[in-house]
XYZ file of C-alpha atoms in Angstrom:
225
model
C -15.186 23.799 -31.975
C -15.953 22.519 -28.381
C -12.629 24.384 -25.298
C -10.774 21.407 -24.228
C -11.469 20.542 -21.089
C -9.754 21.419 -17.518
C -7.118 18.918 -16.344
C -8.605 17.764 -13.504
C -6.741 18.374 -9.904
C -4.124 17.237 -8.604
C -5.181 15.297 -5.472
C -1.582 14.945 -3.980
C 0.100 18.600 -5.596
C -3.594 19.483 -4.117
C -2.906 18.147 -0.650
C -0.019 19.440 0.156
C -0.819 23.008 -1.006
C -3.887 23.166 2.124
C -0.560 21.208 4.563
C 1.529 24.628 3.148
C -0.966 27.662 4.960
C -0.553 24.773 8.625
C 0.277 28.540 10.725
C 1.022 28.720 14.921
C -2.413 29.269 16.593
C -1.820 28.632 20.075
C 0.666 26.691 23.286
C -1.692 25.104 25.715
C -0.183 22.978 29.130
C -3.772 21.301 29.691
C -6.147 19.724 28.307
C -8.592 23.087 29.604
C -6.592 25.639 28.342
C -6.675 24.672 24.571
C -10.052 26.622 22.659
C -13.297 25.340 21.838
C -13.672 24.199 18.339
C -15.817 22.623 16.041
C -13.106 21.984 13.965
C -11.853 18.175 12.429
C -8.701 17.889 14.569
C -5.146 16.432 13.606
C -2.508 15.242 16.215
C 0.451 14.318 15.882
C 2.117 12.187 18.665
C 5.178 9.686 18.906
C 8.154 8.607 21.103
C 10.647 11.728 21.514
C 13.691 9.972 18.580
C 10.546 9.056 16.175
C 11.053 12.418 13.288
C 7.684 13.915 14.790
C 9.026 17.716 14.677
C 10.534 17.139 11.485
C 7.646 14.848 9.453
C 4.852 17.872 10.182
C 7.287 20.698 8.853
C 8.333 18.263 6.072
C 4.302 17.686 5.434
C 3.831 20.973 5.273
C 7.307 22.456 2.664
C 8.140 24.853 6.257
C 11.631 24.049 8.338
C 10.352 25.533 11.522
C 6.721 24.819 12.084
C 7.398 22.209 14.359
C 9.645 22.217 16.751
C 12.464 20.119 16.229
C 14.745 20.319 19.543
C 18.009 18.605 19.866
C 17.291 17.699 22.867
C 14.483 14.858 22.897
C 11.278 15.977 25.472
C 11.997 19.275 26.019
C 9.122 20.283 24.334
C 6.173 19.930 26.701
C 3.353 21.840 24.905
C 0.982 20.982 22.758
C 0.794 23.259 20.027
C -2.034 23.543 17.962
C -1.856 25.219 13.813
C -4.517 26.185 11.928
C -4.500 25.101 8.423
C -7.308 26.308 5.635
C -7.987 30.166 4.324
C -6.676 32.404 7.327
C -11.124 34.351 7.239
C -12.052 30.399 7.071
C -10.145 27.604 8.539
C -11.123 24.122 7.729
C -8.339 22.383 9.352
C -6.484 21.688 12.911
C -3.049 19.558 13.651
C -2.520 19.425 17.062
C 0.702 18.401 17.804
C 1.587 16.483 21.095
C 4.972 16.700 23.459
C 7.269 12.962 22.537
C 6.713 10.739 25.135
C 9.683 7.648 26.554
C 12.749 9.870 26.474
C 14.698 8.725 29.859
C 16.415 12.032 30.257
C 12.891 13.434 31.525
C 11.437 13.507 34.571
C 9.171 10.774 36.334
C 6.566 13.752 36.989
C 6.709 15.136 34.148
C 6.218 12.609 32.147
C 3.691 11.004 34.121
C 2.635 14.520 34.237
C 2.403 14.455 30.973
C 0.855 10.740 30.037
C -2.301 12.547 31.616
C -2.824 14.939 29.650
C -2.046 13.026 26.479
C -4.782 9.830 27.829
C -7.412 12.577 28.547
C -6.812 14.799 25.429
C -7.084 10.656 23.341
C -9.959 10.060 24.802
C -11.576 13.561 24.762
C -10.904 15.973 22.881
C -14.303 16.076 21.600
C -12.854 17.697 17.870
C -10.054 15.391 17.589
C -10.999 14.176 13.773
C -7.552 11.495 12.979
C -4.140 10.604 14.833
C -1.384 10.066 12.948
C 1.030 7.990 15.250
C 4.875 8.313 14.454
C 7.183 5.323 14.708
C 10.530 4.718 14.431
C 10.320 2.174 11.848
C 13.869 0.316 12.978
C 12.005 -0.619 16.034
C 8.521 -0.766 15.769
C 5.780 -0.022 17.015
C 6.450 -0.603 21.302
C 5.009 -0.138 24.489
C 4.355 2.460 24.778
C 2.916 3.649 21.576
C 0.570 0.631 21.909
C -0.271 2.281 25.394
C -1.408 5.425 23.422
C -3.135 3.215 20.816
C -4.193 1.713 23.807
C -6.022 5.492 25.014
C -7.228 5.951 21.723
C -8.951 2.504 20.182
C -12.193 2.212 20.953
C -12.954 6.249 19.543
C -10.569 4.258 16.507
C -12.822 0.963 17.329
C -16.102 3.186 16.578
C -14.628 5.401 13.387
C -14.925 8.339 15.768
C -10.625 9.058 15.235
C -9.042 7.717 12.242
C -5.538 6.612 12.224
C -2.463 6.628 9.835
C 0.212 4.872 10.630
C 3.667 6.539 9.748
C 7.097 4.160 9.659
C 9.957 6.759 9.735
C 13.415 7.268 9.152
C 12.622 4.677 6.677
C 15.270 5.287 3.966
C 17.292 3.351 6.657
C 16.179 0.695 6.085
C 16.572 -2.015 2.634
C 13.596 -3.336 1.303
C 13.403 -7.104 3.672
C 13.452 -5.000 6.353
C 11.139 -2.082 5.444
C 8.138 -5.518 4.078
C 8.348 -6.531 8.169
C 8.506 -3.928 9.121
C 5.482 -3.172 7.906
C 4.144 -6.627 8.728
C 4.939 -6.171 11.986
C 2.890 -2.952 12.168
C 0.309 -4.290 9.993
C 0.061 -6.836 13.046
C 0.152 -5.105 15.560
C -2.942 -2.621 14.210
C -4.773 -5.777 13.575
C -5.971 -5.724 16.673
C -7.447 -2.566 16.005
C -9.958 -3.748 13.016
C -13.367 -2.987 12.991
C -15.727 -2.509 10.867
C -15.991 0.897 11.536
C -12.365 1.569 11.948
C -10.077 3.686 9.899
C -6.691 2.665 9.869
C -4.331 3.835 7.812
C -0.663 2.871 7.674
C 2.963 3.689 4.885
C 6.674 3.995 5.504
C 7.091 7.355 5.672
C 11.339 9.205 5.338
C 11.462 12.911 5.360
C 15.010 12.764 3.932
C 14.172 11.258 0.487
C 10.319 12.380 0.360
C 8.822 8.626 0.687
C 5.228 8.813 2.203
C 4.725 12.265 1.813
C 2.029 12.685 -0.678
C 0.731 10.752 -0.182
C 0.205 10.852 3.932
C -0.447 14.809 2.922
C -3.422 13.164 1.091
C -4.811 11.244 3.705
C -4.930 13.932 5.370
C -6.727 16.057 3.525
C -9.111 13.655 3.054
C -9.450 13.468 6.431
C -10.322 17.232 6.869
C -12.417 17.703 3.586
C -14.424 14.071 3.387
C -17.278 13.819 0.018
C -20.104 14.950 0.230
C-alpha cells in the first residue's frame, strides 16, 4: 500500500508566514544612508492618510512593526525591514514616508519629495512598489506624480507595481467597482508588454485582500525558477 501523497502547501498560508518574519533592520533620512543589498526590495508608498502603516502591520501580522502615528506626516525616514530566515534573509520591505499632509512644513515636503523621487528612480535593489491609495479618494494628483517617478522602471519590467485600494470596507459594491475602474484607467497609461501591474481592493479592518497581497509580494521575492 503506497503512502498518501502529502498535501501541497497552501500558497496564502506560506506567503503570510513569510511576511510574518519581517523585522526592523535600519532607518535612514537620505538615500546614501541605506545599506547596499543584493536582496529584492519592496517599497510601500502612499499618502499620509491612506492607511499605509496599518496595512504593513496587517500584512506582517505585527501590531507595531510600522509606526502608525496619530499625526499623519510625522514619519520622516525610510525604514527597512528584513524578511526570511534570520541567518539567510531573502527580501526587504522599505516603508517610505507618507506624503501630502497639509500640516507638514513646505521645506520638509520638498526634501522628502526629492528623497523619494531619488529612491524610486535610482535604488538599484528596488524590485517592487506597493502604492497604498484611499479607495474613497482614488489616485490623486500626488499619487500620479509618484507613479511618474517610477513609471520608466515599471514600463521595462525592472520594477513591479501593486496598487492597493485601502479602506475598502467603507465602500458598497457599486462604489468598489467604480474605484477599481477609475484606478485601472490610470494604470492603463503605464501598461506595456513588460510591465507587471496589479490592482486590488484592501481592508485591514475586514482583512479583505490581505492574503492575496501577501501572495503577490511573496511571488516577487521568490520568482518561479
